[in-house]
Amino acid sequence: MTESDPICPLCGRPIPSGAKQSLHHLIPRLKSGKNGPVVLLHQICHSEIHATFTEAELARDYNTIEALQAHPRMEKFIAWVRKRPNDYHSRSAGGRRKRS
């Protein structure tokens, strides 16, 4: 970890250069968010978002970091992942939700 490592806005942990990471469109591309805001997240955090919410839910109700963090399942996930090393990655426990 270095001081220049970006911080994951979802879990608040640094994202080391070797960690799996990805960009998350706060408004899904399929729901008119192609040119909208994006945030850099740990891959595990990004995977949990998409395992928890449909594209429609993300576009309608969970299009900010604060809204994502306030959801009960995400609160539990964030508390859990904060105890893991900054470069920790595993497959998301939840199955992918059906797209709508």
Short mmCIF file of N, CA and C in Angstrom, two decimals:
data_model
loop_
_atom_site.label_atom_id
_atom_site.label_comp_id
_atom_site.label_asym_id
_atom_site.label_seq_id
_atom_site.Cartn_x
_atom_site.Cartn_y
_atom_site.Cartn_z
N MET A 1 0.84 -1.18 0.00
CA MET A 1 0.00 0.00 0.00
C MET A 1 0.88 1.24 0.00
N THR A 2 0.55 2.18 -0.85
CA THR A 2 1.25 3.45 -0.88
C THR A 2 0.24 4.58 -0.69
N GLU A 3 0.75 5.75 -0.36
CA GLU A 3 -0.13 6.89 -0.17
C GLU A 3 -0.84 7.28 -1.46
N SER A 4 -0.30 6.87 -2.60
CA SER A 4 -0.91 7.23 -3.87
C SER A 4 -1.99 6.24 -4.33
N ASP A 5 -2.18 5.15 -3.58
CA ASP A 5 -3.22 4.19 -3.96
C ASP A 5 -4.58 4.87 -3.89
N PRO A 6 -5.42 4.68 -4.93
CA PRO A 6 -6.77 5.24 -4.86
C PRO A 6 -7.57 4.55 -3.75
N ILE A 7 -8.57 5.22 -3.25
CA ILE A 7 -9.43 4.68 -2.20
C ILE A 7 -10.75 4.23 -2.83
N CYS A 8 -11.18 3.03 -2.51
CA CYS A 8 -12.47 2.52 -2.97
C CYS A 8 -13.56 3.32 -2.25
N PRO A 9 -14.41 4.03 -2.99
CA PRO A 9 -15.43 4.83 -2.32
C PRO A 9 -16.49 3.99 -1.62
N LEU A 10 -16.65 2.73 -2.00
CA LEU A 10 -17.67 1.90 -1.38
C LEU A 10 -17.21 1.41 0.00
N CYS A 11 -16.03 0.78 0.06
CA CYS A 11 -15.58 0.19 1.33
C CYS A 11 -14.60 1.07 2.09
N GLY A 12 -14.03 2.07 1.42
CA GLY A 12 -13.11 2.98 2.08
C GLY A 12 -11.69 2.47 2.22
N ARG A 13 -11.39 1.30 1.63
CA ARG A 13 -10.04 0.74 1.70
C ARG A 13 -9.22 1.18 0.49
N PRO A 14 -7.90 1.29 0.65
CA PRO A 14 -7.05 1.58 -0.51
C PRO A 14 -7.13 0.46 -1.55
N ILE A 15 -6.92 0.82 -2.80
CA ILE A 15 -6.88 -0.15 -3.89
C ILE A 15 -5.43 -0.24 -4.36
N PRO A 16 -4.66 -1.25 -3.89
CA PRO A 16 -3.26 -1.37 -4.33
C PRO A 16 -3.17 -1.62 -5.83
N SER A 17 -2.04 -1.27 -6.42
CA SER A 17 -1.89 -1.38 -7.87
C SER A 17 -2.09 -2.81 -8.38
N GLY A 18 -1.76 -3.83 -7.60
CA GLY A 18 -1.92 -5.21 -8.04
C GLY A 18 -3.28 -5.80 -7.76
N ALA A 19 -4.16 -5.06 -7.09
CA ALA A 19 -5.48 -5.58 -6.72
C ALA A 19 -6.41 -5.59 -7.92
N LYS A 20 -7.32 -6.57 -7.94
CA LYS A 20 -8.35 -6.58 -8.98
C LYS A 20 -9.26 -5.39 -8.73
N GLN A 21 -9.50 -4.62 -9.80
CA GLN A 21 -10.29 -3.40 -9.70
C GLN A 21 -11.07 -3.19 -10.98
N SER A 22 -12.10 -2.37 -10.90
CA SER A 22 -12.87 -2.07 -12.11
C SER A 22 -13.65 -0.78 -11.92
N LEU A 23 -14.10 -0.24 -13.04
CA LEU A 23 -14.90 0.97 -13.02
C LEU A 23 -16.38 0.61 -12.96
N HIS A 24 -17.11 1.31 -12.11
CA HIS A 24 -18.55 1.09 -11.96
C HIS A 24 -19.28 2.33 -12.45
N HIS A 25 -20.20 2.15 -13.38
CA HIS A 25 -21.06 3.26 -13.82
C HIS A 25 -22.16 3.42 -12.77
N LEU A 26 -22.24 4.58 -12.15
CA LEU A 26 -23.25 4.80 -11.11
C LEU A 26 -24.66 4.67 -11.69
N ILE A 27 -24.84 5.10 -12.91
CA ILE A 27 -26.08 4.82 -13.65
C ILE A 27 -25.68 3.82 -14.73
N PRO A 28 -26.25 2.61 -14.71
CA PRO A 28 -25.82 1.58 -15.66
C PRO A 28 -25.86 2.05 -17.11
N ARG A 29 -24.88 1.59 -17.87
CA ARG A 29 -24.81 1.96 -19.29
C ARG A 29 -26.09 1.59 -20.02
N LEU A 30 -26.69 0.46 -19.67
CA LEU A 30 -27.92 0.03 -20.34
C LEU A 30 -29.11 0.91 -19.98
N LYS A 31 -28.95 1.73 -18.95
CA LYS A 31 -30.05 2.61 -18.50
C LYS A 31 -29.66 4.08 -18.67
N SER A 32 -29.06 4.40 -19.82
CA SER A 32 -28.68 5.77 -20.21
C SER A 32 -27.49 6.32 -19.44
N GLY A 33 -26.66 5.48 -18.86
CA GLY A 33 -25.53 5.96 -18.09
C GLY A 33 -24.19 5.86 -18.79
N LYS A 34 -24.20 5.64 -20.10
CA LYS A 34 -22.95 5.44 -20.84
C LYS A 34 -21.94 6.56 -20.61
N ASN A 35 -22.39 7.78 -20.61
CA ASN A 35 -21.50 8.93 -20.42
C ASN A 35 -21.62 9.52 -19.02
N GLY A 36 -22.23 8.77 -18.11
CA GLY A 36 -22.43 9.25 -16.75
C GLY A 36 -21.21 9.03 -15.87
N PRO A 37 -21.33 9.36 -14.60
CA PRO A 37 -20.20 9.25 -13.68
C PRO A 37 -19.80 7.79 -13.43
N VAL A 38 -18.50 7.57 -13.29
CA VAL A 38 -17.96 6.26 -12.96
C VAL A 38 -17.06 6.39 -11.74
N VAL A 39 -16.94 5.30 -10.99
CA VAL A 39 -16.05 5.27 -9.83
C VAL A 39 -15.19 4.02 -9.92
N LEU A 40 -13.95 4.12 -9.44
CA LEU A 40 -13.04 2.98 -9.39
C LEU A 40 -13.28 2.22 -8.09
N LEU A 41 -13.55 0.93 -8.20
CA LEU A 41 -13.85 0.08 -7.05
C LEU A 41 -12.95 -1.15 -7.05
N HIS A 42 -12.79 -1.77 -5.87
CA HIS A 42 -12.23 -3.12 -5.84
C HIS A 42 -13.18 -3.99 -6.68
N GLN A 43 -12.65 -4.98 -7.36
CA GLN A 43 -13.50 -5.87 -8.14
C GLN A 43 -14.52 -6.57 -7.24
N ILE A 44 -14.11 -6.97 -6.05
CA ILE A 44 -15.03 -7.68 -5.15
C ILE A 44 -16.20 -6.77 -4.75
N CYS A 45 -15.93 -5.48 -4.56
CA CYS A 45 -17.00 -4.54 -4.23
C CYS A 45 -17.94 -4.36 -5.43
N HIS A 46 -17.36 -4.24 -6.62
CA HIS A 46 -18.16 -4.09 -7.84
C HIS A 46 -19.02 -5.34 -8.06
N SER A 47 -18.44 -6.51 -7.87
CA SER A 47 -19.18 -7.75 -8.06
C SER A 47 -20.35 -7.86 -7.09
N GLU A 48 -20.14 -7.43 -5.85
CA GLU A 48 -21.21 -7.49 -4.85
C GLU A 48 -22.36 -6.56 -5.22
N ILE A 49 -22.05 -5.41 -5.76
CA ILE A 49 -23.11 -4.48 -6.21
C ILE A 49 -23.99 -5.18 -7.23
N HIS A 50 -23.36 -5.81 -8.24
CA HIS A 50 -24.13 -6.42 -9.31
C HIS A 50 -24.76 -7.75 -8.90
N ALA A 51 -24.27 -8.36 -7.84
CA ALA A 51 -24.93 -9.56 -7.31
C ALA A 51 -26.15 -9.18 -6.47
N THR A 52 -26.19 -7.95 -6.00
CA THR A 52 -27.26 -7.50 -5.11
C THR A 52 -28.40 -6.81 -5.86
N PHE A 53 -28.08 -6.02 -6.86
CA PHE A 53 -29.07 -5.16 -7.51
C PHE A 53 -29.23 -5.47 -8.99
N THR A 54 -30.43 -5.24 -9.50
CA THR A 54 -30.65 -5.31 -10.95
C THR A 54 -30.21 -3.97 -11.55
N GLU A 55 -30.07 -3.93 -12.85
CA GLU A 55 -29.73 -2.69 -13.54
C GLU A 55 -30.80 -1.62 -13.28
N ALA A 56 -32.06 -2.03 -13.28
CA ALA A 56 -33.15 -1.07 -13.04
C ALA A 56 -33.07 -0.50 -11.62
N GLU A 57 -32.79 -1.36 -10.64
CA GLU A 57 -32.65 -0.87 -9.26
C GLU A 57 -31.48 0.10 -9.12
N LEU A 58 -30.37 -0.23 -9.78
CA LEU A 58 -29.21 0.65 -9.74
C LEU A 58 -29.55 2.01 -10.34
N ALA A 59 -30.20 2.02 -11.48
CA ALA A 59 -30.53 3.27 -12.15
C ALA A 59 -31.53 4.09 -11.34
N ARG A 60 -32.51 3.42 -10.77
CA ARG A 60 -33.62 4.12 -10.10
C ARG A 60 -33.29 4.53 -8.66
N ASP A 61 -32.72 3.60 -7.88
CA ASP A 61 -32.61 3.82 -6.43
C ASP A 61 -31.19 3.83 -5.87
N TYR A 62 -30.24 3.24 -6.58
CA TYR A 62 -28.90 3.06 -6.01
C TYR A 62 -27.82 3.62 -6.93
N ASN A 63 -28.01 4.87 -7.35
CA ASN A 63 -27.09 5.49 -8.30
C ASN A 63 -26.10 6.45 -7.63
N THR A 64 -25.94 6.32 -6.30
CA THR A 64 -24.91 7.06 -5.57
C THR A 64 -24.21 6.09 -4.63
N ILE A 65 -22.99 6.43 -4.26
CA ILE A 65 -22.25 5.60 -3.31
C ILE A 65 -23.00 5.56 -1.98
N GLU A 66 -23.56 6.70 -1.55
CA GLU A 66 -24.27 6.76 -0.27
C GLU A 66 -25.49 5.84 -0.26
N ALA A 67 -26.22 5.79 -1.36
CA ALA A 67 -27.40 4.91 -1.44
C ALA A 67 -26.96 3.45 -1.41
N LEU A 68 -25.88 3.12 -2.11
CA LEU A 68 -25.38 1.75 -2.10
C LEU A 68 -24.95 1.36 -0.69
N GLN A 69 -24.23 2.23 0.00
CA GLN A 69 -23.73 1.94 1.34
C GLN A 69 -24.86 1.77 2.35
N ALA A 70 -26.00 2.41 2.12
CA ALA A 70 -27.10 2.38 3.08
C ALA A 70 -27.96 1.12 2.98
N HIS A 71 -27.83 0.36 1.90
CA HIS A 71 -28.63 -0.86 1.74
C HIS A 71 -28.16 -1.91 2.75
N PRO A 72 -29.08 -2.60 3.43
CA PRO A 72 -28.69 -3.55 4.48
C PRO A 72 -27.70 -4.63 4.03
N ARG A 73 -27.90 -5.23 2.87
CA ARG A 73 -26.96 -6.26 2.41
C ARG A 73 -25.58 -5.66 2.16
N MET A 74 -25.55 -4.47 1.58
CA MET A 74 -24.27 -3.83 1.31
C MET A 74 -23.58 -3.41 2.61
N GLU A 75 -24.36 -2.97 3.60
CA GLU A 75 -23.78 -2.62 4.90
C GLU A 75 -23.05 -3.82 5.49
N LYS A 76 -23.68 -4.99 5.43
CA LYS A 76 -23.06 -6.21 5.96
C LYS A 76 -21.81 -6.57 5.16
N PHE A 77 -21.90 -6.47 3.84
CA PHE A 77 -20.75 -6.78 3.00
C PHE A 77 -19.58 -5.84 3.31
N ILE A 78 -19.85 -4.55 3.41
CA ILE A 78 -18.79 -3.57 3.67
C ILE A 78 -18.13 -3.85 5.01
N ALA A 79 -18.92 -4.14 6.04
CA ALA A 79 -18.35 -4.46 7.35
C ALA A 79 -17.46 -5.70 7.25
N TRP A 80 -17.87 -6.67 6.46
CA TRP A 80 -17.10 -7.91 6.29
C TRP A 80 -15.82 -7.66 5.51
N VAL A 81 -15.92 -6.96 4.37
CA VAL A 81 -14.76 -6.80 3.49
C VAL A 81 -13.71 -5.87 4.11
N ARG A 82 -14.12 -4.97 4.97
CA ARG A 82 -13.15 -4.07 5.62
C ARG A 82 -12.17 -4.83 6.51
N LYS A 83 -12.52 -6.05 6.88
CA LYS A 83 -11.63 -6.88 7.72
C LYS A 83 -10.65 -7.67 6.87
N ARG A 84 -10.75 -7.58 5.57
CA ARG A 84 -9.91 -8.33 4.65
C ARG A 84 -8.74 -7.46 4.18
N PRO A 85 -7.66 -8.10 3.69
CA PRO A 85 -6.54 -7.33 3.13
C PRO A 85 -7.03 -6.47 1.95
N ASN A 86 -6.35 -5.37 1.70
CA ASN A 86 -6.77 -4.44 0.65
C ASN A 86 -6.80 -5.06 -0.74
N ASP A 87 -5.99 -6.10 -0.96
CA ASP A 87 -5.98 -6.75 -2.28
C ASP A 87 -6.79 -8.04 -2.30
N TYR A 88 -7.60 -8.27 -1.27
CA TYR A 88 -8.40 -9.49 -1.18
C TYR A 88 -9.41 -9.57 -2.32
N HIS A 89 -9.56 -10.75 -2.88
CA HIS A 89 -10.56 -10.98 -3.92
C HIS A 89 -11.06 -12.41 -3.84
N SER A 90 -12.34 -12.56 -3.99
CA SER A 90 -12.95 -13.88 -4.15
C SER A 90 -14.23 -13.67 -4.94
N ARG A 91 -14.80 -14.72 -5.37
CA ARG A 91 -16.07 -14.60 -6.08
C ARG A 91 -17.13 -14.13 -5.10
N SER A 92 -18.04 -13.34 -5.57
CA SER A 92 -19.11 -12.83 -4.71
C SER A 92 -19.98 -13.99 -4.24
N ALA A 93 -20.38 -13.94 -2.99
CA ALA A 93 -21.16 -15.03 -2.40
C ALA A 93 -22.55 -15.13 -3.03
N GLY A 94 -23.15 -13.98 -3.34
CA GLY A 94 -24.49 -13.99 -3.88
C GLY A 94 -24.51 -14.25 -5.38
N GLY A 95 -25.55 -14.89 -5.85
CA GLY A 95 -25.70 -15.11 -7.27
C GLY A 95 -26.07 -13.82 -7.97
N ARG A 96 -25.85 -13.78 -9.26
CA ARG A 96 -26.20 -12.58 -10.02
C ARG A 96 -27.70 -12.47 -10.15
N ARG A 97 -28.22 -11.28 -9.96
CA ARG A 97 -29.66 -11.05 -10.07
C ARG A 97 -30.04 -10.98 -11.54
N LYS A 98 -31.25 -11.35 -11.83
CA LYS A 98 -31.75 -11.28 -13.20
C LYS A 98 -31.85 -9.83 -13.64
N ARG A 99 -31.40 -9.56 -14.83
CA ARG A 99 -31.44 -8.20 -15.37
C ARG A 99 -32.87 -7.80 -15.69
N SER A 100 -33.15 -6.51 -15.51
CA SER A 100 -34.49 -6.02 -15.90
C SER A 100 -34.37 -4.68 -16.58
#
